[in-house]
């Protein structure tokens, strides 16, 4: 194929036409995903998503040109693209963008001689654009998502390890159940208290760094040409030359009885990022408890012995893989790898405590 033309040098084969048709429907489906996401956003993000949809339209036109017009029959979009479209209509954009980021990274155009170099380059740019949009969502989600995942994960792993260790000693099922519930309450209360202290302390530290209006009432008494007000602005992060100008404006305004120029620093959003200490504490308590209850469910349902142990392992394994996969999707990493890593960590901790429980039980016996 000539690099300056979209027309093949030889008549296309049936396999090539099928591949082009697949590209065509995928480009249309991806454009639809971006338009659906744009419908849920506003401002700059909406404009960026619509621009991405338009770019997919250029790629669609390329494949239509090679096919010689709209084919009479087209294949269905791939499962991944259909899933993205379904999610884009029903869920927040962060998960969809994270999956779209992975899809853009695996573009087939690099190795296809019928895709232009510009199209292959477009896909790489699209990956960076989607990655940037996903990064915005990750930053907005990072605090609450971290608390949810780590709280639930701590509950899963710690309480699974606890009931495995207690159960391995051969004690009665009622004691295993009591230990699991006690571990749930103790861990959830500890997580909630720790999160409250952490967020409260961080908020107090931020409040201590906020600018103060302590000296504002005395500005009209300062010497216009010899004062240290500029040093105040410099301690707040303003460059020396700008601080001098702002200090002179502040003193002159105060002496003239006009309004004092506003605080030189941009409004801080640290308080919004830190959040409420009570909200963080309650969330951590609930997240930990939601994970810690799962290993105890078999004993709550009246099971005991090997059946309870196996069911606990299965339930916790499913939950660990789900949280690991969610972290993988949001971070742009392979979900299966992250899911298996979470599973290995949880089962590893349970295996160690189970072995210790067996040894302790044998010693007692």
XYZ file of C-alpha atoms in Angstrom:
365
model
C 0.000 0.000 0.000
C 1.295 3.472 -0.866
C 1.952 5.617 2.204
C 0.105 8.579 0.675
C -3.010 6.651 -0.337
C -5.717 4.709 1.405
C -6.318 2.493 -1.645
C -4.580 -0.928 -1.584
C -2.206 -1.772 -4.444
C -4.084 -5.039 -5.010
C -7.730 -6.025 -4.535
C -8.354 -6.779 -0.858
C -8.836 -10.329 0.270
C -11.920 -11.483 2.122
C -9.904 -11.693 5.351
C -8.717 -8.096 4.927
C -12.253 -6.849 4.338
C -13.449 -8.667 7.454
C -10.628 -7.069 9.459
C -11.456 -3.606 8.111
C -15.119 -4.124 8.942
C -14.107 -5.091 12.488
C -12.016 -1.919 12.770
C -14.951 0.108 11.453
C -17.462 -1.117 14.040
C -14.920 -0.802 16.845
C -14.154 2.810 15.892
C -17.869 3.597 15.854
C -18.381 1.886 19.203
C -15.431 3.724 20.775
C -16.753 7.054 19.477
C -20.102 6.192 21.029
C -18.408 5.437 24.371
C -16.728 8.855 24.365
C -20.000 10.600 23.467
C -21.824 8.807 26.274
C -19.108 9.787 28.727
C -19.256 13.359 27.469
C -22.976 13.365 28.235
C -22.134 12.742 31.905
C -19.442 15.432 32.109
C -19.321 19.212 31.703
C -16.860 21.910 30.755
C -13.385 21.029 29.583
C -13.682 17.281 30.126
C -16.837 17.173 28.005
C -15.090 19.053 25.179
C -12.083 16.696 25.317
C -14.272 13.600 25.155
C -16.235 14.971 22.199
C -12.969 15.756 20.408
C -11.877 12.141 20.945
C -15.176 10.951 19.461
C -14.585 13.159 16.409
C -11.098 11.683 16.000
C -12.535 8.174 16.018
C -14.847 9.399 13.266
C -11.816 10.199 11.087
C -10.583 6.641 11.554
C -14.038 5.336 10.719
C -13.937 7.269 7.423
C -10.573 5.667 6.587
C -11.977 2.142 6.841
C -15.138 3.102 4.963
C -12.936 4.409 2.162
C -11.007 1.137 1.973
C -14.238 -0.882 2.054
C -15.693 1.212 -0.753
C -18.652 2.385 1.271
C -20.943 0.987 3.937
C -20.885 -2.840 3.889
C -24.196 -4.661 3.679
C -23.291 -6.660 6.795
C -21.098 -5.690 9.716
C -19.823 -7.734 12.665
C -20.804 -6.884 16.197
C -18.363 -4.774 18.238
C -15.953 -6.669 20.488
C -17.039 -7.705 23.962
C -14.689 -5.181 25.571
C -16.109 -2.296 23.537
C -19.706 -3.375 24.176
C -18.937 -3.568 27.889
C -17.433 -0.076 27.829
C -20.538 1.268 26.121
C -22.826 -0.371 28.669
C -20.759 0.945 31.589
C -20.512 4.434 30.081
C -24.321 4.718 30.217
C -24.703 3.495 33.781
C -21.599 4.140 35.889
C -19.137 6.864 36.702
C -16.543 7.689 34.117
C -13.478 6.698 36.144
C -13.907 2.938 35.631
C -14.784 3.365 31.957
C -11.828 5.665 31.330
C -9.477 3.264 33.097
C -10.657 0.427 30.827
C -10.556 2.684 27.758
C -6.975 3.571 28.646
C -6.002 -0.092 28.436
C -7.916 -0.486 25.150
C -6.167 2.489 23.539
C -2.796 1.101 24.616
C -3.390 -2.112 22.641
C -4.085 -0.527 19.260
C -3.578 -2.936 16.316
C -2.713 -0.130 13.914
C 1.042 -0.268 14.546
C 1.263 -3.627 12.793
C -1.453 -3.224 10.175
C -0.138 -2.072 6.768
C -3.541 -0.679 5.834
C -3.639 1.751 8.777
C -1.864 5.019 8.119
C 1.017 6.224 10.240
C -1.163 9.161 11.313
C -3.811 6.777 12.648
C -1.248 4.811 14.634
C 0.078 8.083 16.025
C -3.479 9.194 16.847
C -4.033 6.079 18.952
C -0.919 6.812 21.005
C -2.115 10.367 21.569
C -5.576 9.063 22.462
C -3.985 6.809 25.074
C -2.284 9.803 26.696
C -5.478 11.873 26.572
C -7.580 9.114 28.144
C -4.818 8.478 30.658
C -4.894 12.162 31.627
C -8.670 12.146 32.026
C -8.510 8.947 34.063
C -5.787 10.505 36.236
C -8.128 13.390 37.065
C -10.756 10.925 38.188
C -8.226 8.921 40.186
C -7.139 12.041 42.047
C -10.749 12.869 42.901
C -11.382 9.300 43.994
C -8.066 8.488 45.642
C -8.937 9.334 49.255
C -12.295 7.591 49.537
C -11.244 4.689 47.329
C -8.073 4.133 49.362
C -10.096 4.053 52.574
C -12.641 1.649 51.080
C -10.151 -0.802 49.575
C -7.648 -0.831 52.403
C -10.321 -0.888 55.099
C -12.177 -3.811 53.525
C -8.923 -5.588 52.715
C -7.663 -5.237 56.287
C -10.921 -6.669 57.557
C -10.799 -9.593 55.130
C -7.195 -10.571 55.780
C -6.991 -9.936 59.523
C -10.228 -11.675 60.416
C -9.585 -14.587 58.056
C -6.207 -15.054 59.700
C -7.827 -14.801 63.137
C -10.561 -17.394 62.574
C -8.149 -19.721 60.761
C -5.690 -19.541 63.622
C -8.345 -20.000 66.307
C -10.107 -22.741 64.383
C -6.895 -24.696 63.882
C -6.476 -25.117 67.630
C -9.548 -27.362 67.669
C -11.736 -25.195 69.877
C -15.541 -25.271 69.721
C -17.247 -23.488 66.772
C -18.915 -21.058 69.188
C -15.492 -19.850 70.317
C -14.391 -19.349 66.690
C -17.543 -17.306 66.060
C -17.027 -15.253 69.209
C -13.393 -14.617 68.294
C -14.360 -13.553 64.763
C -17.016 -11.119 65.965
C -14.640 -9.754 68.610
C -11.950 -9.333 65.968
C -14.420 -7.525 63.705
C -15.451 -5.054 66.412
C -11.943 -4.514 67.753
C -10.461 -4.001 64.294
C -13.285 -1.749 63.056
C -13.135 0.410 66.189
C -9.377 0.624 65.926
C -9.566 1.606 62.251
C -12.243 4.210 62.940
C -10.371 5.721 65.883
C -7.089 5.755 63.975
C -8.678 7.431 60.965
C -10.362 10.030 63.166
C -7.098 10.917 64.891
C -5.227 10.978 61.571
C -7.700 13.236 59.752
C -8.239 15.467 62.779
C -4.499 15.935 63.248
C -4.001 16.672 59.553
C -6.791 19.249 59.587
C -5.303 20.931 62.667
C -1.904 21.069 60.993
C -3.457 22.651 57.899
C -5.342 25.176 60.003
C -2.066 26.157 61.657
C -0.596 26.974 58.239
C -3.511 29.136 57.042
C -2.810 32.855 56.488
C -3.812 35.095 59.405
C -5.325 38.596 59.442
C -3.664 39.292 62.811
C -1.862 42.445 61.578
C -4.486 43.756 59.153
C -5.932 46.273 61.618
C -2.552 48.022 61.938
C -1.734 48.353 58.236
C -2.603 52.078 58.144
C 0.045 52.732 60.819
C 2.896 51.221 58.801
C 5.484 53.350 57.031
C 4.714 53.127 53.308
C 8.389 52.869 52.324
C 9.845 51.016 55.301
C 7.922 48.024 56.609
C 8.137 44.258 56.752
C 4.740 43.434 55.289
C 6.416 42.100 52.150
C 8.126 39.477 54.306
C 4.689 38.223 55.383
C 3.690 37.696 51.771
C 7.012 36.041 50.989
C 6.503 33.526 53.822
C 3.197 32.650 52.125
C 4.951 31.714 48.902
C 4.908 34.942 46.890
C 8.078 35.920 44.928
C 10.020 38.854 46.348
C 9.170 41.381 43.629
C 5.452 40.572 43.731
C 5.493 40.612 47.541
C 6.940 44.133 47.554
C 4.272 45.371 45.145
C 1.476 43.704 47.116
C 2.759 45.070 50.435
C 2.907 48.620 49.078
C -0.626 48.263 47.664
C -1.916 46.934 51.004
C -0.424 49.763 53.063
C -1.494 52.441 50.593
C -5.046 51.094 50.517
C -5.240 50.964 54.298
C -3.942 54.555 54.652
C -6.445 55.769 52.039
C -9.288 53.960 53.770
C -10.078 51.832 50.745
C -10.584 48.094 50.651
C -7.580 45.974 51.475
C -6.404 43.871 48.528
C -7.276 40.217 48.931
C -5.115 37.446 50.264
C -2.326 36.885 47.707
C -2.464 33.111 47.736
C -4.973 31.079 45.780
C -7.818 29.648 47.787
C -6.811 26.419 49.399
C -8.781 23.226 48.863
C -6.840 21.162 51.391
C -9.811 21.002 53.738
C -11.951 19.461 51.005
C -9.229 16.923 50.253
C -8.765 16.008 53.911
C -12.485 15.753 54.572
C -14.373 15.340 57.824
C -12.737 13.419 60.656
C -16.053 11.880 61.743
C -16.957 10.912 58.181
C -13.553 9.287 57.721
C -13.863 7.432 61.034
C -17.339 6.089 60.299
C -16.346 5.108 56.751
C -13.259 3.256 57.976
C -15.321 1.452 60.619
C -17.889 0.341 58.031
C -15.330 -0.613 55.377
C -13.345 -2.740 57.820
C -16.499 -4.344 59.202
C -17.781 -5.129 55.689
C -14.595 -7.069 55.002
C -14.243 -8.651 58.430
C -17.766 -10.084 58.443
C -17.094 -12.280 55.400
C -14.699 -14.795 57.062
C -17.152 -15.199 59.952
C -20.229 -15.895 57.792
C -19.832 -19.705 57.748
C -19.886 -19.869 61.552
C -22.799 -17.382 61.697
C -24.686 -19.753 59.370
C -24.051 -22.618 61.782
C -21.276 -24.441 59.898
C -18.231 -25.840 61.641
C -15.066 -27.786 60.970
C -13.693 -28.231 57.455
C -16.901 -27.041 55.744
C -16.735 -23.686 57.539
C -13.029 -23.285 56.769
C -13.472 -24.057 53.059
C -16.442 -21.731 52.676
C -14.605 -18.931 54.488
C -11.619 -19.353 52.164
C -13.834 -19.299 49.075
C -15.791 -16.219 50.146
C -12.696 -14.296 51.183
C -10.885 -15.368 48.002
C -13.677 -13.950 45.839
C -13.683 -10.688 47.804
C -9.888 -10.353 47.675
C -9.830 -10.896 43.925
C -12.634 -8.374 43.445
C -10.820 -5.648 45.386
C -7.532 -6.469 43.674
C -9.137 -6.325 40.224
C -10.787 -2.996 41.054
C -7.419 -1.548 42.071
C -5.905 -2.887 38.854
C -8.600 -1.335 36.670
C -8.356 2.077 38.321
C -4.552 2.124 38.273
C -4.349 1.002 34.645
C -2.584 -2.239 35.621
C -3.688 -5.742 34.549
C -6.712 -6.559 36.765
C -6.008 -10.301 36.902
C -2.451 -9.786 38.118
C -3.570 -7.441 40.875
C -6.401 -9.814 41.826
C -4.014 -12.766 42.140
C -1.590 -10.668 44.170
C -4.316 -9.747 46.643
C -5.367 -13.383 46.840
C -1.817 -14.569 47.498
C -1.288 -12.009 50.262
C -4.561 -12.861 52.008
C -4.161 -16.612 51.755
C -0.510 -16.351 52.794
C -1.431 -14.571 56.021
C -4.192 -17.105 56.708
C -1.837 -20.033 56.062
C 0.737 -18.706 58.530
C -1.797 -18.208 61.327
C -3.435 -21.561 60.570
C -0.066 -23.289 60.893
C 0.597 -21.461 64.144
C -2.854 -22.478 65.406
C -2.161 -26.105 64.564
C 1.165 -25.979 66.371
C -0.433 -24.284 69.361
C -3.246 -26.841 69.413
C -0.793 -29.737 69.319
C 1.212 -28.160 72.138
C -1.904 -27.775 74.282
C -2.901 -31.349 73.500
